[in-house]
PDB file of C-alpha atoms in Angstrom:
ATOM      1  CA  MET A   1      58.361  29.731 -15.471  1.00 47.00           C
ATOM      2  CA  SER A   2      58.369  30.055 -12.283  1.00 41.00           C
ATOM      3  CA  SER A   3      55.304  31.358 -10.163  1.00 40.00           C
ATOM      4  CA  SER A   4      55.082  34.418  -7.878  1.00 40.00           C
ATOM      5  CA  SER A   5      53.223  37.745  -7.864  1.00 40.00           C
ATOM      6  CA  ALA A   6      52.589  38.100 -11.724  1.00 42.00           C
ATOM      7  CA  SER A   7      50.538  40.755 -12.741  1.00 43.00           C
ATOM      8  CA  SER A   8      48.810  40.815 -16.307  1.00 48.00           C
ATOM      9  CA  ALA A   9      50.272  43.280 -18.834  1.00 50.00           C
ATOM     10  CA  SER A  10      47.484  42.550 -21.532  1.00 50.00           C
ATOM     11  CA  SER A  11      44.321  44.432 -22.039  1.00 52.00           C
ATOM     12  CA  PRO A  12      41.606  43.670 -24.268  1.00 57.00           C
ATOM     13  CA  SER A  13      43.103  44.883 -27.476  1.00 67.00           C
ATOM     14  CA  SER A  14      46.532  43.074 -26.461  1.00 84.00           C
ATOM     15  CA  PRO A  15      47.404  39.715 -26.866  1.00 90.00           C
ATOM     16  CA  TYR A  16      47.686  37.445 -23.272  1.00 92.00           C
ATOM     17  CA  TYR A  17      50.871  37.850 -21.544  1.00 92.00           C
ATOM     18  CA  VAL A  18      51.523  37.798 -17.843  1.00 90.00           C
ATOM     19  CA  LYS A  19      54.418  39.754 -16.851  1.00 88.00           C
ATOM     20  CA  SER A  20      57.137  38.263 -14.209  1.00 82.00           C
ATOM     21  CA  GLY A  21      56.849  39.776 -10.648  1.00 83.00           C
ATOM     22  CA  THR A  22      60.129  40.031  -9.084  1.00 89.00           C
ATOM     23  CA  LEU A  23      60.310  37.075  -7.277  1.00 84.00           C
ATOM     24  CA  ALA A  24      59.649  35.037 -10.421  1.00 83.00           C
ATOM     25  CA  VAL A  25      62.354  37.178 -12.083  1.00 82.00           C
ATOM     26  CA  ARG A  26      64.582  36.225  -9.565  1.00 89.00           C
ATOM     27  CA  LEU A  27      63.531  32.539  -9.395  1.00 84.00           C
ATOM     28  CA  ASN A  28      63.956  32.397 -13.190  1.00 84.00           C
ATOM     29  CA  GLY A  29      67.535  33.405 -12.805  1.00 87.00           C
ATOM     30  CA  ILE A  30      68.272  30.918 -10.743  1.00 89.00           C
ATOM     31  CA  VAL A  31      66.624  28.353 -13.164  1.00 86.00           C
ATOM     32  CA  GLY A  32      68.434  29.908 -15.916  1.00 86.00           C
ATOM     33  CA  TRP A  33      71.911  29.822 -13.938  1.00 89.00           C
ATOM     34  CA  LEU A  34      71.645  26.320 -12.996  1.00 88.00           C
ATOM     35  CA  ALA A  35      70.639  24.883 -16.613  1.00 89.00           C
ATOM     36  CA  ARG A  36      73.564  26.857 -17.824  1.00 89.00           C
ATOM     37  CA  HIS A  37      75.801  25.166 -15.613  1.00 90.00           C
ATOM     38  CA  GLY A  38      74.210  21.561 -16.143  1.00 90.00           C
ATOM     39  CA  LEU A  39      71.415  21.122 -13.462  1.00 87.00           C
ATOM     40  CA  SER A  40      67.800  20.646 -15.221  1.00 88.00           C
ATOM     41  CA  MET A  41      65.094  21.407 -12.665  1.00 83.00           C
ATOM     42  CA  ALA A  42      62.379  19.125 -13.436  1.00 83.00           C
ATOM     43  CA  GLY A  43      63.543  19.132 -17.034  1.00 88.00           C
ATOM     44  CA  SER A  44      63.848  22.871 -17.469  1.00 92.00           C
ATOM     45  CA  ALA A  45      66.246  24.186 -19.661  1.00 95.00           C
ATOM     46  CA  GLU A  46      67.663  27.389 -21.193  1.00 95.00           C
ATOM     47  CA  LEU A  47      66.344  28.735 -24.065  1.00 97.00           C
ATOM     48  CA  SER A  48      68.289  31.251 -26.290  1.00 97.00           C
ATOM     49  CA  VAL A  49      66.829  33.226 -29.088  1.00 97.00           C
ATOM     50  CA  PRO A  50      68.245  36.079 -30.975  1.00 97.00           C
ATOM     51  CA  GLY A  51      66.323  39.258 -29.972  1.00 96.00           C
ATOM     52  CA  ARG A  52      64.297  40.833 -33.347  1.00 95.00           C
ATOM     53  CA  LYS A  53      65.565  43.946 -32.725  1.00 94.00           C
ATOM     54  CA  SER A  54      68.971  43.896 -30.991  1.00 95.00           C
ATOM     55  CA  GLY A  55      69.808  40.236 -32.924  1.00 94.00           C
ATOM     56  CA  LYS A  56      71.769  39.503 -29.130  1.00 96.00           C
ATOM     57  CA  MET A  57      70.650  36.139 -27.681  1.00 95.00           C
ATOM     58  CA  GLN A  58      68.140  36.513 -25.001  1.00 95.00           C
ATOM     59  CA  ARG A  59      67.787  33.906 -22.510  1.00 95.00           C
ATOM     60  CA  VAL A  60      65.157  32.395 -20.312  1.00 94.00           C
ATOM     61  CA  PRO A  61      64.510  29.359 -18.706  1.00 94.00           C
ATOM     62  CA  VAL A  62      61.856  27.325 -20.202  1.00 95.00           C
ATOM     63  CA  ASN A  63      60.072  23.819 -19.659  1.00 93.00           C
ATOM     64  CA  PRO A  64      60.702  21.801 -23.116  1.00 96.00           C
ATOM     65  CA  HIS A  65      58.020  19.483 -23.548  1.00 95.00           C
ATOM     66  CA  THR A  66      57.548  16.097 -25.412  1.00 96.00           C
ATOM     67  CA  TYR A  67      54.104  14.612 -26.550  1.00 97.00           C
ATOM     68  CA  GLU A  68      53.909  11.408 -28.727  1.00 96.00           C
ATOM     69  CA  GLY A  69      57.514  11.750 -30.012  1.00 96.00           C
ATOM     70  CA  GLY A  70      57.192  15.777 -30.831  1.00 97.00           C
ATOM     71  CA  GLN A  71      59.188  18.187 -29.166  1.00 98.00           C
ATOM     72  CA  TYR A  72      57.601  21.531 -28.205  1.00 98.00           C
ATOM     73  CA  LEU A  73      57.931  24.694 -26.280  1.00 98.00           C
ATOM     74  CA  VAL A  74      54.762  26.226 -24.723  1.00 98.00           C
ATOM     75  CA  SER A  75      54.416  30.033 -23.540  1.00 97.00           C
ATOM     76  CA  ALA A  76      52.682  29.512 -20.274  1.00 95.00           C
ATOM     77  CA  ARG A  77      52.955  33.315 -19.746  1.00 95.00           C
ATOM     78  CA  GLY A  78      51.218  34.157 -23.017  1.00 97.00           C
ATOM     79  CA  HIS A  79      52.771  36.350 -25.837  1.00 97.00           C
ATOM     80  CA  SER A  80      56.062  36.768 -24.294  1.00 95.00           C
ATOM     81  CA  GLN A  81      59.133  38.207 -25.510  1.00 95.00           C
ATOM     82  CA  TRP A  82      61.029  35.061 -26.085  1.00 96.00           C
ATOM     83  CA  VAL A  83      57.500  34.236 -28.286  1.00 97.00           C
ATOM     84  CA  LEU A  84      57.863  37.777 -30.459  1.00 97.00           C
ATOM     85  CA  ASN A  85      61.613  36.650 -30.880  1.00 97.00           C
ATOM     86  CA  MET A  86      61.080  32.987 -31.701  1.00 98.00           C
ATOM     87  CA  ARG A  87      58.401  34.130 -34.339  1.00 97.00           C
ATOM     88  CA  ALA A  88      60.938  36.531 -35.987  1.00 97.00           C
ATOM     89  CA  ALA A  89      64.182  34.140 -35.646  1.00 97.00           C
ATOM     90  CA  GLY A  90      62.470  30.455 -36.668  1.00 97.00           C
ATOM     91  CA  GLY A  91      64.445  29.232 -33.893  1.00 97.00           C
ATOM     92  CA  GLY A  92      67.091  29.116 -31.317  1.00 97.00           C
ATOM     93  CA  GLU A  93      68.759  26.917 -28.645  1.00 97.00           C
ATOM     94  CA  LEU A  94      68.342  24.682 -26.147  1.00 97.00           C
ATOM     95  CA  ARG A  95      71.024  24.324 -23.011  1.00 96.00           C
ATOM     96  CA  VAL A  96      71.824  22.583 -20.113  1.00 95.00           C
ATOM     97  CA  GLY A  97      75.322  22.156 -19.090  1.00 95.00           C
ATOM     98  CA  ARG A  98      77.668  21.799 -21.813  1.00 94.00           C
ATOM     99  CA  LYS A  99      74.862  20.418 -24.231  1.00 96.00           C
ATOM    100  CA  VAL A 100      73.336  22.670 -26.758  1.00 96.00           C
ATOM    101  CA  ARG A 101      70.738  21.733 -28.980  1.00 97.00           C
ATOM    102  CA  ALA A 102      70.207  24.168 -31.940  1.00 98.00           C
ATOM    103  CA  PHE A 103      66.630  24.025 -33.216  1.00 98.00           C
ATOM    104  CA  THR A 104      64.126  25.349 -35.806  1.00 98.00           C
ATOM    105  CA  VAL A 105      60.263  26.027 -35.003  1.00 98.00           C
ATOM    106  CA  VAL A 106      57.017  25.869 -36.499  1.00 98.00           C
ATOM    107  CA  GLU A 107      54.251  27.434 -34.352  1.00 98.00           C
ATOM    108  CA  LEU A 108      50.837  25.497 -34.066  1.00 98.00           C
ATOM    109  CA  PRO A 109      47.950  26.827 -35.241  1.00 98.00           C
ATOM    110  CA  ASP A 110      45.149  26.674 -31.998  1.00 97.00           C
ATOM    111  CA  ASP A 111      43.203  23.987 -33.328  1.00 96.00           C
ATOM    112  CA  GLU A 112      46.160  21.793 -32.713  1.00 98.00           C
ATOM    113  CA  LYS A 113      46.812  22.979 -29.590  1.00 98.00           C
ATOM    114  CA  LEU A 114      44.615  20.959 -27.593  1.00 98.00           C
ATOM    115  CA  PRO A 115      46.460  17.838 -26.489  1.00 98.00           C
ATOM    116  CA  ILE A 116      49.610  19.253 -26.496  1.00 98.00           C
ATOM    117  CA  LEU A 117      48.303  21.757 -23.670  1.00 98.00           C
ATOM    118  CA  ARG A 118      46.684  19.004 -21.722  1.00 98.00           C
ATOM    119  CA  ALA A 119      50.079  16.914 -21.802  1.00 97.00           C
ATOM    120  CA  TYR A 120      51.457  20.236 -20.926  1.00 97.00           C
ATOM    121  CA  LEU A 121      49.239  20.951 -17.862  1.00 97.00           C
ATOM    122  CA  GLU A 122      49.603  17.301 -16.670  1.00 97.00           C
ATOM    123  CA  LYS A 123      53.225  17.840 -16.352  1.00 94.00           C
ATOM    124  CA  TRP A 124      53.768  21.382 -15.425  1.00 93.00           C
ATOM    125  CA  GLY A 125      50.199  22.550 -14.296  1.00 93.00           C
ATOM    126  CA  TRP A 126      51.563  22.412 -10.556  1.00 91.00           C
ATOM    127  CA  GLU A 127      54.304  25.468 -11.938  1.00 89.00           C
ATOM    128  CA  VAL A 128      52.199  27.134 -14.271  1.00 92.00           C
ATOM    129  CA  LYS A 129      48.671  27.050 -13.020  1.00 93.00           C
ATOM    130  CA  GLN A 130      48.131  30.869 -12.388  1.00 93.00           C
ATOM    131  CA  TYR A 131      49.180  31.521 -15.968  1.00 95.00           C
ATOM    132  CA  PHE A 132      46.075  29.075 -17.068  1.00 96.00           C
ATOM    133  CA  PRO A 133      42.947  30.957 -15.031  1.00 94.00           C
ATOM    134  CA  GLY A 134      40.237  28.345 -14.597  1.00 95.00           C
ATOM    135  CA  VAL A 135      41.805  25.443 -16.913  1.00 97.00           C
ATOM    136  CA  THR A 136      43.713  22.480 -15.530  1.00 97.00           C
ATOM    137  CA  ALA A 137      44.389  19.218 -17.382  1.00 97.00           C
ATOM    138  CA  ALA A 138      41.111  17.925 -16.323  1.00 97.00           C
ATOM    139  CA  SER A 139      39.320  20.706 -18.192  1.00 98.00           C
ATOM    140  CA  SER A 140      37.074  19.965 -20.756  1.00 98.00           C
ATOM    141  CA  ASP A 141      38.354  20.403 -24.636  1.00 98.00           C
ATOM    142  CA  ALA A 142      36.104  23.389 -25.063  1.00 98.00           C
ATOM    143  CA  GLU A 143      37.886  25.037 -22.037  1.00 98.00           C
ATOM    144  CA  ILE A 144      41.307  24.327 -23.035  1.00 98.00           C
ATOM    145  CA  LEU A 145      40.818  25.277 -26.600  1.00 98.00           C
ATOM    146  CA  ALA A 146      39.242  28.407 -25.582  1.00 97.00           C
ATOM    147  CA  ALA A 147      42.626  29.287 -23.790  1.00 97.00           C
ATOM    148  CA  ALA A 148      44.736  27.956 -26.502  1.00 98.00           C
ATOM    149  CA  PRO A 149      44.915  31.473 -28.315  1.00 98.00           C
ATOM    150  CA  ASP A 150      46.854  32.862 -25.337  1.00 97.00           C
ATOM    151  CA  HIS A 151      48.997  30.322 -25.111  1.00 98.00           C
ATOM    152  CA  PRO A 152      51.537  30.211 -28.266  1.00 98.00           C
ATOM    153  CA  VAL A 153      52.884  26.455 -28.856  1.00 98.00           C
ATOM    154  CA  PHE A 154      56.026  25.825 -31.061  1.00 98.00           C
ATOM    155  CA  ARG A 155      57.231  22.463 -32.554  1.00 98.00           C
ATOM    156  CA  TYR A 156      60.758  22.695 -32.572  1.00 98.00           C
ATOM    157  CA  THR A 157      63.112  20.331 -34.524  1.00 98.00           C
ATOM    158  CA  VAL A 158      66.984  19.874 -33.072  1.00 97.00           C
ATOM    159  CA  THR A 159      69.363  20.484 -36.085  1.00 97.00           C
ATOM    160  CA  ASN A 160      72.509  19.673 -34.562  1.00 87.00           C
TER     161      ASN A 160
END
């Protein structure tokens, strides 16, 4: 979620993923703690999703995004652990303080991501620009679509 000295952990044969640097890990810990205690930073929330191997709830701060009435989670860093866990679990929870919303997800195919990614970059680009090299909200449709495979997008539906 937060910026800092991020290093790419992907290679030509592996999916895009930007690993968190030390500062980002610390900032994410603070943002997650704040969300758990009821303070959302610019709309952030804490995502909890069961680990695909351990089954234990894994927590990470995220920026839930609303577009034309739909609710979405976008992985700016790429194919992260929470993305892999979400694919396995099919849902999770979003928390801000005592408000916990359980949800299920559907992952969007790349060709449906364009309007969501553009709107996400309009709102969150100031925070995630380093994870979208050369791509902004003002980029062409072709440029955003070219970046789409690197950024999983899930439409979520609250179940409680």
